[in-house]
Protein backbone atom coordinates (compact mmCIF):
# COMPACT_ATOMS: atom_id res chain seq x y z
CA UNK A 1 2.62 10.21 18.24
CA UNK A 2 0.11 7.38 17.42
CA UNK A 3 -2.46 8.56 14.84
CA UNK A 4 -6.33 8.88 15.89
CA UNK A 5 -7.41 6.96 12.71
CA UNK A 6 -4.76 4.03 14.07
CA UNK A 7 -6.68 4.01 16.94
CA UNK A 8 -10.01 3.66 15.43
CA UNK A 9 -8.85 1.27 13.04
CA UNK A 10 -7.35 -0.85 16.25
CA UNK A 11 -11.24 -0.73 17.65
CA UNK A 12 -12.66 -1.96 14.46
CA UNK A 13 -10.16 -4.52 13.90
CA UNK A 14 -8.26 -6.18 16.48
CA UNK A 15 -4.68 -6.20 15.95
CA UNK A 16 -3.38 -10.02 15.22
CA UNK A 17 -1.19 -11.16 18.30
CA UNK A 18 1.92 -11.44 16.36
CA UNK A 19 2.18 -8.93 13.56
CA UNK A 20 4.55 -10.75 10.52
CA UNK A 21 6.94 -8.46 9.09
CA UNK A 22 8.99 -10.90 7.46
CA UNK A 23 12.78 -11.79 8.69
CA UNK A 24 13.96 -8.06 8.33
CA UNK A 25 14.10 -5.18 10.38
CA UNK A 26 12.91 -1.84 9.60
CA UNK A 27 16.85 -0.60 9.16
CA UNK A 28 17.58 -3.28 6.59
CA UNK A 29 13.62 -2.67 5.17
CA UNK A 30 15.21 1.40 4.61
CA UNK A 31 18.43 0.37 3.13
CA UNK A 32 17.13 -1.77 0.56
CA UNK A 33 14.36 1.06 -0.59
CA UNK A 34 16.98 3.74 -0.32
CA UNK A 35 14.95 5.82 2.71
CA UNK A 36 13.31 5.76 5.33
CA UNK A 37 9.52 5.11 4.93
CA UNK A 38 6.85 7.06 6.89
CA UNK A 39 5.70 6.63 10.08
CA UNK A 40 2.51 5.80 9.53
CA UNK A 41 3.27 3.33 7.41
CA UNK A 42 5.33 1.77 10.36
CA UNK A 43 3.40 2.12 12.85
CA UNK A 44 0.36 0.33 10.91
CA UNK A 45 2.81 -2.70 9.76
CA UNK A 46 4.11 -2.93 12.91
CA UNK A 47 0.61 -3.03 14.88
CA UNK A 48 -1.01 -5.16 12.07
CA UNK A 49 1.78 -6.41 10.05
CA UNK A 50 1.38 -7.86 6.63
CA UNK A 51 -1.94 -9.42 4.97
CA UNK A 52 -5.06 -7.92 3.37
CA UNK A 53 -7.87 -5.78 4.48
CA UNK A 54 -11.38 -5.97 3.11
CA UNK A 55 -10.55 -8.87 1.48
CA UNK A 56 -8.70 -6.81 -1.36
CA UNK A 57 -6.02 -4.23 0.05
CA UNK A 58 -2.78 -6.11 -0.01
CA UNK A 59 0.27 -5.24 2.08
CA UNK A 60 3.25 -7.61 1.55
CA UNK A 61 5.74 -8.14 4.15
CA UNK A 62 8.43 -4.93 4.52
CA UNK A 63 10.93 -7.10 6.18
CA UNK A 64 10.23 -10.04 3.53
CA UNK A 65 13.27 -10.66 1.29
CA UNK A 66 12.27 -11.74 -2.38
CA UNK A 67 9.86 -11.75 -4.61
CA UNK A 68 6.90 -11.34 -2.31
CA UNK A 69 8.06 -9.04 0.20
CA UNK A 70 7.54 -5.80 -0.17
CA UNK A 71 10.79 -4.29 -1.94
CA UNK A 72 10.90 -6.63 -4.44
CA UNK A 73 7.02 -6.34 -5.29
CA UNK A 74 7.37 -2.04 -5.17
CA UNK A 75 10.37 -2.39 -7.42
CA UNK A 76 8.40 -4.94 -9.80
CA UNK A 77 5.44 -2.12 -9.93
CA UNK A 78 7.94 0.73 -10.12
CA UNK A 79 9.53 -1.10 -13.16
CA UNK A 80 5.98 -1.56 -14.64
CA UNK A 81 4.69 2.17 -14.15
CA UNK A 82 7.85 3.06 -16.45
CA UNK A 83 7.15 0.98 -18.98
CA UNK A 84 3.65 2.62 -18.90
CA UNK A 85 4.91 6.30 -18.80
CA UNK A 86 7.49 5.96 -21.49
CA UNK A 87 4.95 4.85 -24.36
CA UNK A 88 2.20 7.52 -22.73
CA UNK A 89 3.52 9.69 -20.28
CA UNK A 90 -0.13 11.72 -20.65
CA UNK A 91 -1.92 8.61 -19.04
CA UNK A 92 0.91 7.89 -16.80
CA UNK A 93 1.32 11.43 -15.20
CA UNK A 94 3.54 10.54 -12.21
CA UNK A 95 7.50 10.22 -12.23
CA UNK A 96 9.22 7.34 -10.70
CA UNK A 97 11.29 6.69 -7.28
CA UNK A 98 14.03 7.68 -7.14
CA UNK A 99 13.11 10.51 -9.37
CA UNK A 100 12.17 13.88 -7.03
CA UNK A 101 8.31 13.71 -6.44
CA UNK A 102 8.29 9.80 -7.62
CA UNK A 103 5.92 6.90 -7.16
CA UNK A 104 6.85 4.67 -3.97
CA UNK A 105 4.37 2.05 -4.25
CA UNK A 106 4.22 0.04 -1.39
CA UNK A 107 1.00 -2.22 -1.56
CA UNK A 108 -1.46 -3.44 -3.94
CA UNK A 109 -5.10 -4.70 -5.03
CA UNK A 110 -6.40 -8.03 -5.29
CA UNK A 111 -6.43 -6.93 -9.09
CA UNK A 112 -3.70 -4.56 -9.83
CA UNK A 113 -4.22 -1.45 -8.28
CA UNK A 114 -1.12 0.41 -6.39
CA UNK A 115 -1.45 2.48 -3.34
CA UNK A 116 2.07 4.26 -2.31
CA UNK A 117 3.59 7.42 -1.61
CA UNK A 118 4.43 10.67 -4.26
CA UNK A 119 8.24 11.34 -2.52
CA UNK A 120 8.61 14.38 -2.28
CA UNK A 121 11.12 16.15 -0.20
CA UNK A 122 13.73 14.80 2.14
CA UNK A 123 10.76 14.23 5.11
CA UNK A 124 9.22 10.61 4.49
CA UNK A 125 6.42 11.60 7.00
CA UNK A 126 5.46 14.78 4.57
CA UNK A 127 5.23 12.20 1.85
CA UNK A 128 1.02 12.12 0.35
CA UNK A 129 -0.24 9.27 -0.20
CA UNK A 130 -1.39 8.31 -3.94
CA UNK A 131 -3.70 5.75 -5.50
CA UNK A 132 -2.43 3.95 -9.34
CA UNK A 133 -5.63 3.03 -10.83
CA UNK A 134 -5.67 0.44 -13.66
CA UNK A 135 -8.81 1.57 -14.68
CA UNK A 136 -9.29 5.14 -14.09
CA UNK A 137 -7.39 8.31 -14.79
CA UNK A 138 -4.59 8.90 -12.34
CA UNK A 139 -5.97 10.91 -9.12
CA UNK A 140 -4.66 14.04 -7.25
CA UNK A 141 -2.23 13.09 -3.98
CA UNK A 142 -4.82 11.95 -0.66
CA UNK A 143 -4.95 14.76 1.97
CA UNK A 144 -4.95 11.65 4.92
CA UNK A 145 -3.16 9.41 6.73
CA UNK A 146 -2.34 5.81 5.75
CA UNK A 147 -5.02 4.76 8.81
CA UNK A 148 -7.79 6.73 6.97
CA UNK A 149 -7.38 5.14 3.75
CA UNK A 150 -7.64 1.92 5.32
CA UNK A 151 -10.46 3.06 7.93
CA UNK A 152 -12.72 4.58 4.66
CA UNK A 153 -12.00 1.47 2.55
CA UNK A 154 -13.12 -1.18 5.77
CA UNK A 155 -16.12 1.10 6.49
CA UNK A 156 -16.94 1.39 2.35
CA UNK A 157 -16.03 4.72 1.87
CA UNK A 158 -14.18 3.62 -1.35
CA UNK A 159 -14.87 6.86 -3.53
CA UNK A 160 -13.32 9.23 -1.19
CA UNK A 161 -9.76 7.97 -1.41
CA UNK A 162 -10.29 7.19 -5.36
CA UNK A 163 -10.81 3.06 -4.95
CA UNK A 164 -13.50 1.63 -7.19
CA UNK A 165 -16.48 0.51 -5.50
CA UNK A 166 -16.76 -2.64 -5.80
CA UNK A 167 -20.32 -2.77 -8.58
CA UNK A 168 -17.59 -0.59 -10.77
CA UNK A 169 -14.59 -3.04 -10.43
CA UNK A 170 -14.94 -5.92 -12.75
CA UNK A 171 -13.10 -8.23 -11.17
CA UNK A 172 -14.02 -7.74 -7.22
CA UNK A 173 -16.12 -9.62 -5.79
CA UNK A 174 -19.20 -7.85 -5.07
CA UNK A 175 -18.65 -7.38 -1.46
CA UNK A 176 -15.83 -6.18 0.46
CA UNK A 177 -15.50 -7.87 4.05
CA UNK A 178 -14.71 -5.28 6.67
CA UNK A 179 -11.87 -7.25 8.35
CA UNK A 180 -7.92 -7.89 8.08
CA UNK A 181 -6.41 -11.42 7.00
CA UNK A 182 -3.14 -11.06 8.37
CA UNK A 183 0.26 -13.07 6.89
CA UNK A 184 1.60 -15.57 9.24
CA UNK A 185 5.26 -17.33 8.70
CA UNK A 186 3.17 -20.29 7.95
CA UNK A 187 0.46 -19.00 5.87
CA UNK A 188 2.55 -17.12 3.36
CA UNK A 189 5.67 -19.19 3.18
CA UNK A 190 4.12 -21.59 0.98
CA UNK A 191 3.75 -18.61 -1.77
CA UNK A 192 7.76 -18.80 -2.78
């Protein structure tokens, strides 16, 4: 069942004509994370595919192999966050996947923020959604859907899912545009 805020968000934004998901299908995407990932998080890749929204919301390719699809960059951040956790496990509240209950990040900020999923339980689509801050103090788990997040941040709603508006972000630009940039083969390519 399609979600409502997919929907909306297809009204706002137009859908590109041919979503990139890299060279990958979803079953190889799942066996190289180690589960299966939730369906709204499919369902948006697979209507949008990869690229940015508001010109800061990042979501690499799932089907990408290497360093810039999006495996390799959630291991990269999962590596990072424990780092962070074992010299201050106060500031860095949230265990790790594969760890029950673990951080699944699964895109990024123009500037280092992580949006992914707590994993908890053996139901990926039961999974809330969390927001890594690299300035503020870690937030509770968001009571939405992967749509809404995007839908609040497009229509500047940033507070509400705990992104920094953009006057409190030092390094955004002072405007977010209320659009998607989607990846192409040819477009992103020239990033390896």
């Amino acid at each position: 069942m399609t979600d409502p805020a997919l929907t909306t968000l297809t009204d706002l934004v137009p859908p590109p004509a041919s979503p990139y998901l890299g060279e990958n299908g979803w079953e190889a995407v799942f066996k190289e994370m180690g589960t299966r990932l939730p369906n709204d998080y499919t369902e948006l890749l697979e209507r949008y595919g990869a690229g940015m929204w508001a010109g800061w919301l990042r979501f690499p390719p799932p089907g990408r192999s290497g360093r810039y699809g999006m495996p390799e960059t959630s291991a990269r951040a999962r590596d990072g966050y424990r780092l962070l956790r074992e010299d201050d496990e106060d500031e860095f509240p949230l265990p790790v996947w594969p760890e029950p209950g673990g951080l699944l990040p699964f895109a990024d900020t123009a500037h280092g923020d992580h949006l992914g999923w707590l994993a908890e339980g053996e139901d990926p689509d039961r999974w809330p959604l969390v927001f890594w801050p690299r300035h503020n103090d870690q937030g509770p788990p968001l009571a939405c859907t992967l749509a809404d997040v995007v839908y609040s941040l497009l229509i500047g709603d940033y507070e509400r899912f705990g992104f920094p508006p953009p006057e409190e972000d030092p390094d955004a630009p002072t405007r977010r545009s209320p659009d998607f940039e989607p990846h192409t083969t040819e477009n992103f390519d020239p990033h390896e």
